[in-house]
Coordinates of C-alpha atoms and ligand atoms in Angstrom, one line a residue:
M1 CA -5.4 20.7 9.6
A2 CA -7.1 18.0 11.8
S3 CA -10.2 19.4 13.5
A4 CA -13.3 17.9 15.0
D5 CA -15.6 19.4 12.4
R6 CA -13.7 18.3 9.3
T7 CA -16.1 17.2 6.6
Y8 CA -16.2 15.1 3.4
D9 CA -16.3 18.4 1.5
D10 CA -13.0 19.5 3.2
V11 CA -11.4 16.2 2.3
K12 CA -12.4 16.5 -1.4
K13 CA -10.5 19.8 -1.6
N14 CA -7.3 18.3 0.0
P15 CA -4.4 18.8 -2.4
A16 CA -2.8 15.6 -1.1
L17 CA -5.7 13.6 -2.7
I18 CA -5.4 15.3 -6.1
S19 CA -2.9 13.9 -8.6
V20 CA 0.4 15.7 -8.9
T21 CA 3.2 14.9 -11.3
T22 CA 6.0 13.3 -9.3
A23 CA 6.4 11.0 -6.3
K24 CA 8.5 13.6 -4.5
E25 CA 5.7 16.2 -4.8
K26 CA 3.2 13.7 -3.5
I27 CA 5.5 12.8 -0.6
A28 CA 5.8 16.5 0.3
L29 CA 2.0 16.6 0.5
Y30 CA 2.0 13.5 2.8
D31 CA 4.6 15.2 5.0
G32 CA 2.2 18.1 5.7
W33 CA -1.0 16.0 6.0
T34 CA -1.8 16.4 9.7
A35 CA -5.4 15.2 9.2
Y36 CA -4.4 12.0 7.3
Q37 CA -6.1 9.4 9.6
Q38 CA -9.2 11.6 10.0
D39 CA -9.5 12.0 6.2
M40 CA -9.0 8.3 5.6
D41 CA -11.8 7.6 8.1
I42 CA -14.1 10.1 6.4
L43 CA -13.3 8.4 3.0
D44 CA -14.0 5.0 4.7
Y45 CA -10.6 3.7 3.6
K46 CA -10.1 0.2 4.8
G47 CA -7.2 -1.0 2.6
P48 CA -5.2 -2.4 5.6
C49 CA -8.1 -4.3 6.8
Y50 CA -9.0 -5.8 3.4
A51 CA -5.3 -6.8 2.9
A52 CA -5.1 -8.5 6.3
N53 CA -8.3 -10.4 5.5
S54 CA -6.9 -11.7 2.3
I55 CA -3.6 -12.6 4.0
A56 CA -5.5 -14.5 6.7
K57 CA -7.1 -16.6 3.9
H58 CA -4.2 -17.2 1.6
F59 CA -0.8 -16.9 3.5
S60 CA 0.2 -20.5 4.3
G61 CA 3.3 -19.7 6.5
D62 CA 3.6 -19.3 10.2
H63 CA 2.2 -15.8 11.2
E64 CA 4.2 -15.5 14.4
T65 CA 7.6 -16.0 12.9
A66 CA 7.1 -14.5 9.5
I67 CA 9.3 -11.4 8.7
V68 CA 7.1 -8.8 7.0
L69 CA 8.2 -6.0 4.7
D70 CA 5.6 -3.2 4.7
V71 CA 6.4 -1.0 1.7
A72 CA 4.8 2.5 1.8
C73 CA 4.0 1.8 5.4
G74 CA 2.6 5.3 6.1
T75 CA 1.5 5.6 9.8
G76 CA 1.6 1.8 10.4
E77 CA -2.1 1.0 9.9
V78 CA -1.2 -2.2 8.0
A79 CA 1.0 -3.5 10.8
K80 CA -1.7 -2.8 13.3
E81 CA -4.2 -5.0 11.3
M82 CA -1.5 -7.7 10.7
K83 CA -0.8 -7.8 14.5
K84 CA -4.4 -8.7 15.1
I85 CA -4.0 -11.8 13.0
G86 CA -0.8 -12.9 14.8
F87 CA 2.1 -11.2 12.8
N88 CA 4.9 -9.8 14.9
H89 CA 7.9 -8.9 12.9
F90 CA 7.7 -5.8 10.7
V91 CA 10.2 -3.7 8.7
G92 CA 8.7 -0.5 7.2
V93 CA 9.7 1.7 4.2
D94 CA 8.2 5.0 3.3
G95 CA 9.2 8.3 1.6
S96 CA 7.5 10.5 4.1
K97 CA 9.3 11.2 7.3
S98 CA 6.2 12.5 9.2
M99 CA 4.1 9.5 8.1
M100 CA 6.8 7.2 9.3
E101 CA 6.9 9.0 12.7
G102 CA 3.3 7.6 13.0
A103 CA 4.6 4.1 12.2
Q104 CA 7.4 4.5 14.8
K105 CA 4.8 5.4 17.5
T106 CA 3.0 2.1 17.0
G107 CA 6.0 0.4 18.4
L108 CA 5.5 -2.5 16.0
Y109 CA 8.4 -2.0 13.5
R110 CA 11.9 -3.4 14.2
D111 CA 13.3 -1.1 11.5
L112 CA 12.0 1.8 9.5
K113 CA 13.7 3.2 6.4
L114 CA 13.2 6.4 4.5
C115 CA 13.2 5.9 0.7
V116 CA 11.6 7.5 -2.3
L117 CA 10.5 4.4 -4.3
G118 CA 11.1 4.6 -8.0
E119 CA 14.0 7.1 -7.5
Q120 CA 16.0 5.1 -4.9
D121 CA 16.4 1.3 -4.6
L122 CA 14.4 -0.5 -2.0
P123 CA 16.8 -0.3 1.0
V124 CA 16.5 -3.9 2.2
E125 CA 18.4 -7.2 1.7
K126 CA 17.3 -9.4 -1.2
G127 CA 15.7 -12.7 -0.4
S128 CA 15.0 -11.9 3.3
F129 CA 11.2 -11.6 3.7
D130 CA 8.4 -14.1 4.1
L131 CA 5.8 -11.6 3.1
A132 CA 6.0 -8.1 1.4
L133 CA 3.1 -5.7 1.4
M134 CA 2.3 -2.6 -0.6
I135 CA -1.0 -1.3 0.5
G136 CA -2.6 2.0 -0.8
A137 CA 0.4 3.2 -2.7
L138 CA 0.1 1.7 -6.2
S139 CA -1.3 4.7 -8.1
V140 CA -0.3 7.1 -10.7
D141 CA 1.7 9.7 -8.7
M142 CA 2.9 7.4 -6.0
V143 CA 4.8 4.2 -6.6
C144 CA 5.7 3.2 -10.2
V145 CA 5.0 -0.4 -11.2
R146 CA 8.7 -1.2 -11.8
V147 CA 9.2 -1.2 -8.0
L148 CA 7.3 -4.5 -7.9
R149 CA 10.4 -6.3 -9.2
Q150 CA 12.4 -5.0 -6.3
I151 CA 9.7 -6.0 -3.8
C152 CA 9.6 -9.5 -5.3
E153 CA 13.4 -9.7 -5.0
A154 CA 13.2 -8.7 -1.4
C155 CA 11.2 -11.9 -0.7
K156 CA 12.4 -15.4 0.0
T157 CA 11.6 -18.1 -2.6
G158 CA 8.0 -19.1 -1.7
G159 CA 7.4 -15.8 0.0
F160 CA 4.1 -13.9 -0.6
I161 CA 3.6 -10.4 -2.1
V162 CA 0.4 -8.6 -1.3
M163 CA -0.6 -5.3 -3.0
T164 CA -3.6 -3.2 -3.5
T165 CA -4.8 -0.6 -6.0
R166 CA -8.0 1.4 -6.6
H167 CA -10.0 1.6 -9.8
G168 CA -11.3 5.1 -10.0
P169 CA -11.9 7.0 -13.3
D170 CA -8.3 8.5 -13.1
D171 CA -6.7 5.1 -12.5
L172 CA -7.4 3.3 -15.8
V173 CA -4.1 3.9 -17.4
Y174 CA -2.1 3.0 -14.3
T175 CA -4.2 -0.1 -13.6
A176 CA -3.6 -1.3 -17.1
E177 CA 0.2 -0.8 -16.6
L178 CA 0.0 -2.6 -13.3
H179 CA -1.8 -5.6 -14.8
R180 CA 0.7 -5.7 -17.7
E181 CA 3.7 -5.7 -15.3
Q182 CA 2.1 -8.4 -13.0
K183 CA 1.6 -10.6 -16.1
Q184 CA 5.0 -9.9 -17.5
M185 CA 6.6 -10.9 -14.1
E186 CA 4.6 -14.1 -14.3
A187 CA 5.8 -14.8 -17.8
D188 CA 9.4 -14.1 -16.6
G189 CA 9.0 -16.8 -14.0
L190 CA 9.4 -14.4 -11.1
W191 CA 6.0 -15.1 -9.3
S192 CA 2.6 -16.8 -9.7
C193 CA -0.8 -15.4 -8.9
V194 CA -2.4 -16.8 -5.8
N195 CA -5.6 -14.7 -5.6
I196 CA -7.2 -11.4 -6.7
T197 CA -10.1 -10.0 -4.7
R198 CA -12.1 -7.1 -6.0
V199 CA -13.7 -4.9 -3.4
E200 CA -16.6 -2.7 -4.7
N201 CA -16.6 -0.1 -1.8
W202 CA -12.8 0.5 -1.7
L203 CA -12.9 4.2 -1.0
K204 CA -15.3 7.1 -1.2
S205 CA -14.9 9.0 -4.4
I206 CA -13.5 12.5 -4.2
T207 CA -14.5 13.4 -7.8
A208 CA -17.8 14.9 -8.9
E209 CA -19.3 11.4 -9.1
P210 CA -20.6 10.5 -5.6
G211 CA -20.4 7.0 -4.1
F212 CA -17.5 4.6 -3.8
I213 CA -14.7 3.5 -6.2
P214 CA -13.7 -0.1 -6.3
G215 CA -10.3 -1.5 -5.6
S216 CA -8.4 -4.8 -5.6
V217 CA -6.2 -6.9 -3.4
Y218 CA -3.6 -9.0 -5.3
I219 CA -1.6 -11.9 -3.8
Y220 CA 1.4 -13.4 -5.6
R221 CA 3.9 -16.0 -4.6
K222 CA 7.6 -15.7 -5.4
L223 CA 9.0 -18.6 -7.5
Ligands
SAM301 C1 -2.3 6.1 1.3 S1 -0.9 6.0 2.3 C2 -0.9 4.3 2.7 C3 -0.2 3.9 3.9 C4 -0.4 2.5 4.4 N1 0.2 1.6 3.5 C5 -1.9 2.2 4.6 O1 -2.5 1.5 3.7 O2 -2.5 2.6 5.6 C6 0.4 6.0 1.0 C7 1.8 6.1 1.6 O3 2.7 5.9 0.5 C8 3.8 6.7 0.6 N2 4.4 6.9 -0.7 C9 3.8 7.4 -1.8 N3 4.6 7.4 -2.8 C10 5.8 7.0 -2.4 C11 7.1 6.7 -3.0 N4 7.3 7.0 -4.3 N5 8.1 6.2 -2.2 C12 7.9 6.0 -0.9 N6 6.7 6.2 -0.3 C13 5.7 6.6 -1.0 C14 3.3 8.0 1.3 O4 4.3 8.7 2.0 C15 2.2 7.4 2.2 O5 2.8 7.1 3.5

């Protein structure tokens, strides 16, 4: 429950931040997470901001006219950051109805689609986006790495794909899987790597180890 005196210790006990077994279970936790933004602020999560900074440096297309696919858009924080650097056209996809209601309230999305990624196909037309984003959702019980191929397919040739992940102690196996799939897609001639930025203070740790865990922003270009 959101409350003015919510603390870091409350956030550490939040079941939505503890690994579960399936994406559907995780999405159910997001659906009931009323203190989401407050908890992200307590954890100092700035994924949307880091992603927008990388895009500002590496995206070579026209910001104003680019059609942006925001996968796992949540409450729309990524679109808010992208708007600050001149992007205007957003389509959002997420598995959680209540998170997407937050995105709807921003008034920034021309379309929002409900979809459990990994179980259902990405519900957008292939070859139609200049930029596709997946920020804060590539981790073990959220979006499986095979969805990356669908995201790449959704982009136009020459389009950019931007994704982030975190590197906490529980993420080692998933990160290895992610890097394997990124390299395999490069070997398959689907995309090429533009830039990888490591951020040391990605997110405050919720495990026994105090301090921050690192994360990365990856930018690829569809071939
Ligand atoms: C940490 S939030 C990130 C939201 C937003 N991208 C941001 O960075 O502010 C993760 C989002 O991914 C969504 N999500 C997690 N697993 C999913 C899945 N398998 N399919 C669709 N959405 C998923 C959740 O509902 C949630 O909105």
